[in-house]
Short mmCIF file of C-alpha atoms in Angstrom, two decimals:
data_model
loop_
_atom_site.label_atom_id
_atom_site.label_comp_id
_atom_site.label_asym_id
_atom_site.label_seq_id
_atom_site.Cartn_x
_atom_site.Cartn_y
_atom_site.Cartn_z
CA MET A 1 -15.09 4.22 7.64
CA SER A 2 -11.75 3.17 9.10
CA PHE A 3 -10.92 -0.35 10.26
CA ALA A 4 -9.77 1.27 13.51
CA SER A 5 -13.02 3.08 14.29
CA PRO A 6 -15.78 2.15 16.74
CA LEU A 7 -18.39 2.10 13.95
CA PHE A 8 -16.45 -0.53 12.03
CA LEU A 9 -15.23 -2.60 14.97
CA TRP A 10 -18.44 -2.83 16.95
CA TYR A 11 -21.19 -2.61 14.35
CA PHE A 12 -20.22 -3.09 10.71
CA LEU A 13 -17.74 -5.96 11.10
CA PRO A 14 -19.78 -8.09 13.52
CA ALA A 15 -22.92 -7.65 11.39
CA THR A 16 -21.08 -8.66 8.20
CA LEU A 17 -19.40 -11.69 9.79
CA LEU A 18 -22.66 -12.81 11.35
CA ALA A 19 -24.42 -12.62 7.98
CA VAL A 20 -21.64 -14.60 6.26
CA LEU A 21 -21.63 -17.16 9.06
CA VAL A 22 -25.33 -17.92 9.40
CA LEU A 23 -26.75 -17.31 5.93
CA PRO A 24 -26.40 -19.89 3.12
CA ARG A 25 -22.96 -20.33 1.63
CA SER A 26 -24.23 -19.32 -1.82
CA TRP A 27 -25.03 -15.86 -0.45
CA ARG A 28 -21.43 -15.09 0.54
CA ASN A 29 -20.41 -13.01 -2.47
CA GLY A 30 -23.67 -11.09 -2.44
CA ILE A 31 -23.29 -10.24 1.25
CA ILE A 32 -19.69 -9.12 0.73
CA ALA A 33 -20.58 -7.09 -2.37
CA VAL A 34 -23.39 -5.21 -0.63
CA ALA A 35 -21.38 -4.69 2.56
CA SER A 36 -18.42 -3.42 0.52
CA LEU A 37 -20.48 -0.85 -1.36
CA VAL A 38 -22.00 0.35 1.93
CA PHE A 39 -18.50 0.53 3.43
CA TYR A 40 -17.20 2.59 0.49
CA ALA A 41 -20.26 4.85 0.32
CA SER A 42 -19.91 5.69 4.01
CA GLY A 43 -16.61 7.42 3.29
CA ALA A 44 -16.72 8.26 -0.40
CA GLY A 45 -20.33 9.40 -0.74
CA ALA A 46 -21.17 10.34 -4.33
CA PHE A 47 -17.84 8.95 -5.55
CA THR A 48 -19.46 5.52 -5.21
CA LEU A 49 -21.12 6.31 -8.55
CA LEU A 50 -17.67 6.74 -10.12
CA LEU A 51 -16.61 3.35 -8.78
CA LEU A 52 -19.79 1.74 -10.12
CA ALA A 53 -19.28 3.33 -13.55
CA CYS A 54 -15.72 2.00 -13.73
CA MET A 55 -16.94 -1.46 -12.72
CA VAL A 56 -19.62 -1.46 -15.42
CA VAL A 57 -17.09 -0.58 -18.15
CA ASN A 58 -14.50 -3.15 -17.07
CA PHE A 59 -17.01 -5.94 -16.46
CA ALA A 60 -18.49 -5.46 -19.93
CA ALA A 61 -15.02 -5.36 -21.49
CA GLY A 62 -13.89 -8.52 -19.69
CA THR A 63 -16.19 -10.86 -21.62
CA ALA A 64 -15.32 -9.23 -24.95
CA LEU A 65 -11.56 -9.56 -24.25
CA GLU A 66 -11.65 -13.27 -23.49
CA PRO A 67 -9.60 -15.19 -26.07
CA ASN A 68 -11.29 -17.84 -28.19
CA PRO A 69 -9.93 -20.40 -30.67
CA TRP A 70 -11.23 -18.43 -33.66
CA GLU A 71 -9.95 -15.01 -32.65
CA PRO A 72 -7.01 -15.25 -30.21
CA ARG A 73 -5.62 -11.81 -29.34
CA SER A 74 -6.98 -10.19 -32.47
CA SER A 75 -6.30 -6.57 -33.35
CA ARG A 76 -9.88 -5.79 -32.34
CA LYS A 77 -9.34 -7.24 -28.86
CA ARG A 78 -6.03 -5.45 -28.54
CA SER A 79 -7.67 -2.14 -29.46
CA LEU A 80 -10.41 -2.78 -26.92
CA LEU A 81 -7.84 -3.57 -24.24
CA ILE A 82 -5.96 -0.35 -24.96
CA ALA A 83 -9.21 1.62 -24.89
CA VAL A 84 -10.27 0.16 -21.53
CA ILE A 85 -6.83 0.74 -19.99
CA CYS A 86 -6.90 4.33 -21.29
CA PHE A 87 -10.32 4.76 -19.73
CA ASP A 88 -9.12 3.44 -16.35
CA VAL A 89 -5.91 5.46 -16.40
CA GLY A 90 -7.79 8.52 -17.65
CA ILE A 91 -10.17 8.38 -14.68
CA LEU A 92 -7.17 8.16 -12.34
CA VAL A 93 -5.30 10.98 -14.07
CA VAL A 94 -8.27 13.37 -14.07
CA TRP A 95 -9.26 12.88 -10.46
CA LYS A 96 -5.78 12.52 -8.97
CA TYR A 97 -3.50 14.66 -11.13
CA ALA A 98 -5.60 17.37 -12.81
CA GLY A 99 -5.14 19.74 -9.88
CA PHE A 100 -1.37 19.18 -9.81
CA ALA A 101 -1.02 19.57 -13.60
CA THR A 102 -3.05 22.78 -13.79
CA GLN A 103 -1.14 24.17 -10.82
CA GLN A 104 2.17 23.63 -12.63
CA ILE A 105 0.77 25.28 -15.77
CA ASP A 106 -0.37 28.23 -13.65
CA TYR A 107 3.11 28.60 -12.11
CA PHE A 108 4.61 28.63 -15.61
CA THR A 109 2.15 31.15 -17.04
CA GLN A 110 2.72 33.45 -14.06
CA LEU A 111 6.35 33.80 -15.18
CA PHE A 112 5.01 35.63 -18.23
CA GLY A 113 2.45 37.66 -16.31
CA GLY A 114 -0.50 35.41 -17.07
CA SER A 115 -2.63 32.97 -15.13
CA PHE A 116 -4.27 29.62 -15.66
CA PRO A 117 -7.34 28.23 -13.84
CA VAL A 118 -6.36 25.59 -11.29
CA ALA A 119 -8.63 22.56 -10.95
CA HIS A 120 -9.66 21.65 -7.42
CA LEU A 121 -11.00 18.09 -7.41
CA ALA A 122 -11.56 15.98 -4.32
CA LEU A 123 -9.67 12.69 -4.49
CA PRO A 124 -11.95 9.63 -4.46
CA ILE A 125 -10.92 7.23 -1.70
CA GLY A 126 -9.01 4.21 -2.96
CA ILE A 127 -8.96 5.28 -6.61
CA SER A 128 -5.33 4.24 -7.09
CA PHE A 129 -6.12 0.76 -5.81
CA PHE A 130 -9.37 0.00 -7.62
CA THR A 131 -7.87 1.35 -10.87
CA PHE A 132 -5.04 -1.17 -10.62
CA HIS A 133 -7.54 -3.93 -9.85
CA HIS A 134 -9.50 -3.08 -12.99
CA ILE A 135 -6.38 -3.06 -15.15
CA SER A 136 -5.28 -6.39 -13.70
CA TYR A 137 -8.70 -7.86 -14.48
CA VAL A 138 -8.79 -6.93 -18.17
CA VAL A 139 -5.11 -7.68 -18.82
CA ASP A 140 -5.21 -11.13 -17.19
CA ILE A 141 -8.28 -11.99 -19.26
CA TYR A 142 -6.70 -10.70 -22.48
CA ARG A 143 -3.58 -12.77 -21.80
CA GLY A 144 -5.73 -15.85 -21.29
CA GLU A 145 -4.50 -16.37 -17.74
CA ARG A 146 -8.03 -16.41 -16.29
CA ARG A 147 -11.57 -16.52 -17.62
CA ALA A 148 -13.82 -13.48 -17.47
CA LEU A 149 -16.46 -13.38 -14.76
CA ARG A 150 -20.03 -13.84 -15.94
CA ASN A 151 -21.61 -13.06 -12.59
CA PRO A 152 -21.60 -9.31 -11.82
CA VAL A 153 -21.89 -10.02 -8.09
CA SER A 154 -18.61 -11.94 -8.17
CA PHE A 155 -17.00 -9.07 -10.08
CA VAL A 156 -18.17 -6.51 -7.50
CA THR A 157 -16.85 -8.82 -4.77
CA TYR A 158 -13.39 -8.79 -6.35
CA ILE A 159 -13.17 -5.07 -7.13
CA ALA A 160 -14.99 -3.61 -4.14
CA MET A 161 -14.16 -6.16 -1.41
CA PHE A 162 -13.92 -3.87 1.62
CA PRO A 163 -10.80 -5.41 3.21
CA GLN A 164 -8.66 -4.35 0.23
CA LEU A 165 -10.70 -1.67 -1.53
CA VAL A 166 -9.30 1.48 0.06
CA ALA A 167 -5.59 0.73 0.63
CA GLY A 168 -4.79 -2.74 -0.65
CA PRO A 169 -3.15 -5.15 -0.79
CA ILE A 170 -3.35 -4.86 -4.57
CA VAL A 171 -4.87 -8.20 -5.54
CA ARG A 172 -4.11 -9.26 -9.10
CA TYR A 173 -7.08 -10.96 -10.71
CA ARG A 174 -5.17 -14.19 -11.26
CA GLU A 175 -4.57 -14.41 -7.49
CA ILE A 176 -8.24 -14.42 -6.54
CA ALA A 177 -10.15 -15.69 -9.58
CA ASP A 178 -10.14 -19.28 -8.34
CA GLN A 179 -11.45 -18.18 -4.93
CA LEU A 180 -14.52 -16.35 -6.21
CA PRO A 181 -16.62 -19.49 -6.73
CA GLN A 182 -18.35 -20.07 -3.41
CA HIS A 183 -16.87 -23.41 -2.35
CA ARG A 184 -16.16 -22.32 1.20
CA SER A 185 -17.28 -24.75 3.90
CA HIS A 186 -15.19 -24.27 7.06
CA ARG A 187 -16.44 -20.82 8.00
CA MET A 188 -15.60 -20.96 11.71
CA ASP A 189 -12.07 -22.16 10.91
CA ASP A 190 -11.57 -19.14 8.64
CA ILE A 191 -12.76 -16.74 11.33
CA ALA A 192 -10.53 -18.41 13.92
CA ALA A 193 -7.51 -18.11 11.61
CA GLY A 194 -8.22 -14.56 10.44
CA PHE A 195 -9.07 -12.85 13.71
CA PRO A 196 -5.55 -13.05 15.26
CA ARG A 197 -4.12 -11.50 12.11
CA PHE A 198 -6.70 -8.72 12.24
CA ALA A 199 -5.94 -8.17 15.94
CA LEU A 200 -2.21 -7.93 15.20
CA GLY A 201 -2.87 -5.20 12.65
CA LEU A 202 -5.12 -3.33 15.05
CA CYS A 203 -2.37 -3.38 17.68
CA LYS A 204 0.21 -2.09 15.19
CA LYS A 205 -2.07 0.74 14.17
CA ALA A 206 -3.68 1.84 17.44
CA ILE A 207 -0.85 1.17 19.90
CA ILE A 208 2.27 2.04 17.89
CA ALA A 209 1.53 4.05 14.72
CA ASP A 210 -1.06 6.38 16.24
CA SER A 211 1.08 6.91 19.34
CA LEU A 212 4.04 8.05 17.24
CA SER A 213 1.96 10.30 14.99
CA PRO A 214 1.87 13.52 17.16
CA MET A 215 5.63 13.36 17.70
CA VAL A 216 6.31 12.87 13.98
CA GLU A 217 3.96 15.70 13.01
CA ALA A 218 5.63 18.05 15.50
CA CYS A 219 9.08 17.25 14.06
CA PHE A 220 8.07 17.70 10.43
CA ALA A 221 6.14 20.89 11.24
CA THR A 222 9.23 22.51 12.76
CA PRO A 223 10.21 25.60 10.72
CA GLY A 224 13.53 25.46 8.89
CA ASP A 225 15.18 28.07 11.12
CA GLU A 226 14.30 26.01 14.22
CA MET A 227 15.19 22.59 12.79
CA THR A 228 18.03 20.76 14.54
CA PHE A 229 19.99 17.56 14.08
CA ALA A 230 18.03 15.88 16.87
CA ILE A 231 14.60 16.97 15.58
CA ALA A 232 15.42 15.95 12.00
CA TRP A 233 16.55 12.45 12.98
CA LEU A 234 13.74 11.99 15.51
CA GLY A 235 11.19 12.92 12.86
CA ALA A 236 12.75 10.80 10.13
CA VAL A 237 13.15 7.69 12.27
CA GLY A 238 9.75 8.23 13.89
CA TYR A 239 8.07 8.46 10.49
CA THR A 240 9.96 5.39 9.26
CA LEU A 241 8.42 3.46 12.14
CA GLN A 242 5.00 5.10 11.98
CA LEU A 243 4.56 4.41 8.26
CA TYR A 244 5.60 0.79 8.61
CA PHE A 245 3.36 0.01 11.56
CA ASP A 246 0.47 1.98 10.06
CA PHE A 247 0.58 0.42 6.59
CA SER A 248 1.65 -3.08 7.59
CA GLY A 249 -1.01 -2.89 10.32
CA TYR A 250 -3.62 -2.05 7.69
CA SER A 251 -2.38 -4.92 5.52
CA ASP A 252 -2.57 -7.37 8.44
CA MET A 253 -6.10 -6.23 9.17
CA ALA A 254 -7.07 -6.55 5.50
CA ILE A 255 -5.55 -10.03 5.18
CA GLY A 256 -7.20 -11.12 8.44
CA LEU A 257 -10.58 -9.74 7.31
CA GLY A 258 -10.21 -11.44 3.95
CA ARG A 259 -9.46 -14.74 5.66
CA MET A 260 -12.50 -14.40 7.93
CA LEU A 261 -14.62 -13.90 4.80
CA GLY A 262 -13.09 -16.95 3.12
CA PHE A 263 -10.42 -15.33 0.92
CA ARG A 264 -6.63 -15.61 0.94
CA LEU A 265 -5.28 -12.16 0.11
CA PRO A 266 -1.59 -11.79 -0.85
CA GLU A 267 1.04 -10.80 1.67
CA ASN A 268 2.18 -7.19 1.53
CA PHE A 269 5.12 -6.95 3.97
CA ALA A 270 7.95 -9.26 4.99
CA ARG A 271 10.15 -7.44 7.49
CA PRO A 272 11.38 -4.80 4.98
CA TYR A 273 13.65 -3.07 7.47
CA SER A 274 15.74 -6.21 7.78
CA SER A 275 16.77 -5.92 4.12
CA VAL A 276 20.46 -6.05 3.25
CA THR A 277 20.02 -4.26 -0.08
CA VAL A 278 17.55 -1.75 -1.50
CA THR A 279 16.66 -4.40 -4.09
CA GLU A 280 15.69 -6.73 -1.26
CA PHE A 281 13.78 -3.91 0.42
CA TRP A 282 11.50 -3.69 -2.61
CA ARG A 283 10.93 -7.43 -2.44
CA ARG A 284 9.70 -6.98 1.11
CA TRP A 285 7.96 -3.55 1.16
CA HIS A 286 4.45 -3.14 -0.33
CA MET A 287 5.02 -6.38 -2.18
CA SER A 288 1.65 -6.36 -3.93
CA LEU A 289 2.50 -3.00 -5.58
CA SER A 290 5.95 -4.26 -6.64
CA ARG A 291 4.42 -7.40 -8.15
CA TRP A 292 1.79 -5.33 -9.99
CA PHE A 293 4.37 -3.03 -11.58
CA ARG A 294 6.57 -6.02 -12.40
CA ASP A 295 3.77 -7.89 -14.22
CA TYR A 296 2.00 -4.99 -15.93
CA ALA A 297 4.79 -2.46 -16.55
CA TYR A 298 8.36 -3.75 -16.08
CA ILE A 299 8.05 -7.08 -17.95
CA PRO A 300 5.93 -5.66 -20.82
CA LEU A 301 8.60 -2.96 -21.26
CA GLY A 302 11.17 -5.72 -21.69
CA GLY A 303 12.29 -6.26 -18.11
CA ASN A 304 15.96 -7.15 -17.94
CA ARG A 305 15.96 -9.18 -21.17
CA ALA A 306 17.33 -6.57 -23.58
CA GLY A 307 20.63 -5.49 -22.07
CA ALA A 308 21.75 -3.24 -19.24
CA ALA A 309 20.79 0.10 -20.79
CA LYS A 310 17.17 -0.90 -21.43
CA THR A 311 16.97 -2.55 -18.01
CA TYR A 312 18.00 0.73 -16.38
CA ARG A 313 15.50 2.58 -18.56
CA ASN A 314 12.72 0.22 -17.50
CA LEU A 315 13.63 0.62 -13.84
CA CYS A 316 13.53 4.41 -14.23
CA ILE A 317 10.09 4.29 -15.87
CA VAL A 318 8.69 1.95 -13.21
CA PHE A 319 9.94 4.02 -10.30
CA VAL A 320 8.78 7.30 -11.80
CA LEU A 321 5.36 5.66 -12.05
CA THR A 322 5.70 4.27 -8.52
CA GLY A 323 6.49 7.72 -7.16
CA PHE A 324 3.63 9.49 -8.93
CA TRP A 325 1.23 6.62 -8.12
CA HIS A 326 1.58 7.60 -4.47
CA GLY A 327 0.56 11.20 -4.99
CA ALA A 328 0.52 14.31 -7.17
CA ASN A 329 3.52 16.07 -5.66
CA TRP A 330 7.13 16.54 -6.73
CA THR A 331 8.23 14.98 -3.43
CA PHE A 332 6.79 11.62 -4.50
CA LEU A 333 8.52 11.87 -7.88
CA VAL A 334 11.86 12.58 -6.19
CA TRP A 335 11.28 9.67 -3.80
CA GLY A 336 10.54 7.31 -6.70
CA CYS A 337 13.55 8.50 -8.72
CA TYR A 338 15.75 8.20 -5.63
CA HIS A 339 14.86 4.54 -5.16
CA GLY A 340 15.12 3.85 -8.88
CA LEU A 341 18.64 5.33 -8.89
CA LEU A 342 19.64 3.23 -5.87
CA LEU A 343 18.42 0.06 -7.63
CA ILE A 344 20.33 0.95 -10.79
CA ILE A 345 23.53 1.57 -8.81
CA GLU A 346 23.15 -1.74 -6.97
CA ARG A 347 22.55 -3.63 -10.21
CA ARG A 348 25.39 -1.86 -12.05
CA PHE A 349 28.03 -2.69 -9.44
CA GLY A 350 26.67 -6.07 -8.36
CA TRP A 351 25.64 -4.79 -4.93
CA ASP A 352 22.13 -6.23 -5.24
CA ARG A 353 23.36 -9.60 -3.96
CA THR A 354 23.58 -10.44 -0.26
CA PRO A 355 27.21 -10.55 0.97
CA ALA A 356 28.45 -13.86 2.36
CA ALA A 357 30.41 -12.42 5.31
CA VAL A 358 28.43 -11.64 8.46
CA ALA A 359 30.14 -8.30 9.06
CA ALA A 360 29.45 -7.23 5.49
CA ARG A 361 25.78 -8.21 5.81
CA VAL A 362 25.44 -6.19 9.02
CA GLY A 363 27.11 -3.15 7.43
CA ARG A 364 24.98 -3.37 4.30
CA ARG A 365 21.83 -3.75 6.38
CA VAL A 366 22.62 -0.58 8.33
CA LEU A 367 23.45 1.30 5.12
CA THR A 368 20.21 0.15 3.44
CA LEU A 369 18.18 1.24 6.45
CA VAL A 370 19.81 4.69 6.49
CA LEU A 371 19.16 5.12 2.77
CA VAL A 372 15.52 4.15 3.24
CA VAL A 373 15.14 6.61 6.14
CA PHE A 374 16.47 9.45 3.98
CA GLY A 375 13.99 8.48 1.28
CA TRP A 376 11.06 8.66 3.68
CA VAL A 377 11.90 12.32 4.38
CA PHE A 378 10.94 13.15 0.78
CA PHE A 379 7.86 10.93 1.05
CA LYS A 380 6.59 12.74 4.15
CA SER A 381 7.63 16.35 3.46
CA ALA A 382 5.14 18.85 2.10
CA ASP A 383 7.58 20.15 -0.49
CA ILE A 384 11.10 19.65 -1.84
CA ARG A 385 12.56 22.63 0.03
CA HIS A 386 11.43 21.30 3.40
CA ALA A 387 12.79 17.83 2.59
CA PHE A 388 16.25 19.17 1.70
CA THR A 389 16.26 21.40 4.78
CA MET A 390 15.55 18.43 6.99
CA ILE A 391 18.11 16.20 5.25
CA GLY A 392 20.68 18.97 5.53
CA HIS A 393 20.25 19.01 9.31
CA MET A 394 20.45 15.20 9.41
CA LEU A 395 23.87 15.38 7.75
CA VAL A 396 25.31 18.14 9.98
CA PRO A 397 25.39 17.34 13.74
CA ASP A 398 24.67 20.12 16.23
CA PHE A 399 23.92 20.36 19.92
CA ASP A 400 20.74 22.43 19.85
CA GLY A 401 18.38 19.70 21.04
CA LEU A 402 14.59 19.84 20.75
CA THR A 403 12.16 22.73 20.60
CA ASP A 404 9.46 23.14 23.25
CA VAL A 405 6.79 21.93 20.80
CA VAL A 406 8.66 18.71 20.01
CA GLU A 407 9.46 18.12 23.68
CA ALA A 408 5.77 18.50 24.55
CA ALA A 409 4.88 15.91 21.87
CA LEU A 410 7.56 13.49 23.09
CA THR A 411 5.74 12.23 26.19
CA ASN A 412 7.02 9.40 28.38
CA GLN A 413 4.46 7.03 26.88
CA ARG A 414 5.62 7.86 23.35
CA VAL A 415 9.27 7.41 24.33
CA VAL A 416 8.46 3.89 25.54
CA ILE A 417 6.53 3.14 22.33
CA LEU A 418 9.35 4.56 20.22
CA ILE A 419 11.99 2.44 21.96
CA ALA A 420 9.85 -0.69 21.64
CA ALA A 421 9.16 0.03 17.95
CA LEU A 422 12.88 0.45 17.27
CA ALA A 423 13.24 -3.29 17.86
CA ILE A 424 11.88 -3.85 14.34
CA PHE A 425 15.22 -2.57 13.02
CA ALA A 426 17.14 -5.37 14.75
CA LEU A 427 14.81 -8.31 14.17
CA PRO A 428 15.88 -11.04 11.71
CA ALA A 429 14.31 -11.26 8.27
CA ASN A 430 12.38 -14.38 9.20
CA PRO A 431 9.94 -15.43 10.48
CA VAL A 432 7.41 -12.78 9.45
CA ALA A 433 4.95 -12.21 12.28
CA GLY A 434 1.73 -12.09 10.24
CA PRO A 435 1.84 -15.50 8.51
CA LEU A 436 3.39 -17.03 11.65
CA LEU A 437 0.54 -15.76 13.79
CA GLU A 438 -2.10 -16.91 11.30
CA SER A 439 -1.03 -20.50 10.72
CA ALA A 440 1.88 -21.67 12.87
CA ARG A 441 1.20 -24.14 15.69
CA THR A 442 4.44 -23.79 17.65
CA ARG A 443 4.35 -22.87 21.33
CA GLY A 444 5.75 -19.40 20.63
CA ALA A 445 3.19 -18.71 17.90
CA VAL A 446 0.32 -19.88 20.11
CA GLY A 447 1.54 -17.64 22.94
CA LEU A 448 1.84 -14.67 20.59
CA ARG A 449 -1.62 -15.37 19.21
CA ILE A 450 -3.18 -15.46 22.67
CA GLY A 451 -1.38 -12.28 23.73
CA VAL A 452 -2.43 -10.36 20.64
CA MET A 453 -6.07 -11.48 20.88
CA THR A 454 -6.38 -10.70 24.60
CA ALA A 455 -4.15 -8.02 26.08
CA GLY A 456 -3.13 -6.44 22.76
CA ALA A 457 -6.58 -6.28 21.18
CA LEU A 458 -8.15 -5.12 24.46
CA TYR A 459 -5.69 -2.25 24.89
CA ALA A 460 -6.06 -1.27 21.23
CA ALA A 461 -9.86 -1.30 21.60
CA ILE A 462 -9.59 1.01 24.63
CA LEU A 463 -7.47 3.44 22.61
CA VAL A 464 -9.99 3.34 19.77
CA ALA A 465 -12.85 3.94 22.21
CA ASN A 466 -11.00 6.97 23.58
CA GLY A 467 -10.86 8.43 20.09
CA THR A 468 -7.07 8.26 19.68
CA PHE A 469 -7.18 6.55 16.29
CA SER A 470 -6.43 8.43 13.07
CA PRO A 471 -7.00 7.64 9.37
CA PHE A 472 -4.58 5.18 7.81
CA LEU A 473 -1.73 6.95 6.05
CA TYR A 474 -2.33 5.14 2.75
CA TYR A 475 -5.94 6.35 2.60
CA GLN A 476 -4.55 9.50 0.93
CA PHE A 477 -3.18 7.50 -1.99
#
């Protein structure tokens, strides 16, 4: 069930909000837990049993991992933590990477005239996200940063909460533990604050991202012998915009939904395309993922505390993991390594700091954006060969123009949307629209809030009703 579907918008969401609003406050977590499992089961089907099994294991482990004065971080607790993390990672590896791994083994054995059976496993929706939530839960408890949950309903609420279950934001346990007790009293205020944020995300998704999708697909589907400079750049820039408005739109909807239910979910985007360095880009893009890898991978590996060589090693490890976390394909690994290399170069030469001169900042911002656009070509392409073909045409200008298929996809309406979306490249780094829309009381913020909730939400709802919505891009991860 997608946030941008008629079933969710006109039936599931109103019913859930009504139940939370009118039923006793002490029922909130139970209502959210049940609604979340129904939400997940509607799309995942039998994979709901896998989610429940993972929750049972991690909930049981949480209480046993909690430090106490007599046995703080004992070897037994450490062994249990390692075992639980191996279980969580093992589930992710089997379901997400077994097919890819067996396919590579099969390719290798074919070189010697043999064959190897390839596993074909359907990918459970949201497995990358709920795995990271489970790991965050047990690690934060083991470190003594938060107490384990004794109420299984509260645990299900955290892990399976439908606003963030399928595609984030990745909510570390420490960020939400204090919100799980049901102290909420101003329910109408929460709904009033969260709905504009949800409406903003719906507009991003339905009006911009979904409008650009057919054009982007036509560009990336162009065969190599028909690819041109114009098609390559149109596809790369179009996908850069589509991915941002799709994923940041989902995050706005998730944060708005969380707020309407009484939870403050972490921010996930902060104008990433205004970044002056690639280092800054990763402080602004998918911030919840960056924070997760920082806290549970980069810092435990030593961070930047043990000299330059080990810092570069840790960055490489984290970005290899970041690439493969997104999908079982060599294109994601190349994309992760590409960004890791850019971060190492910036750190090595001191280019990770924002220049003082205005002209230098403008130049670095343009360069960072171009580097990010090239990276998205790997992220989107079906294979490495297609990515390099497309990048090759981006680097060599020609005058061949567009194919008939791409021209047919580039309608007047999509040209207008594309031009309007391009404004995101020129906007300043601050203020970020989401938090501004949710809480600011200035005249401009109020006007934006009214526009989004009336004209924007109405137009987006019409598009949804016409069946023009598509699944969120990050559902595949």
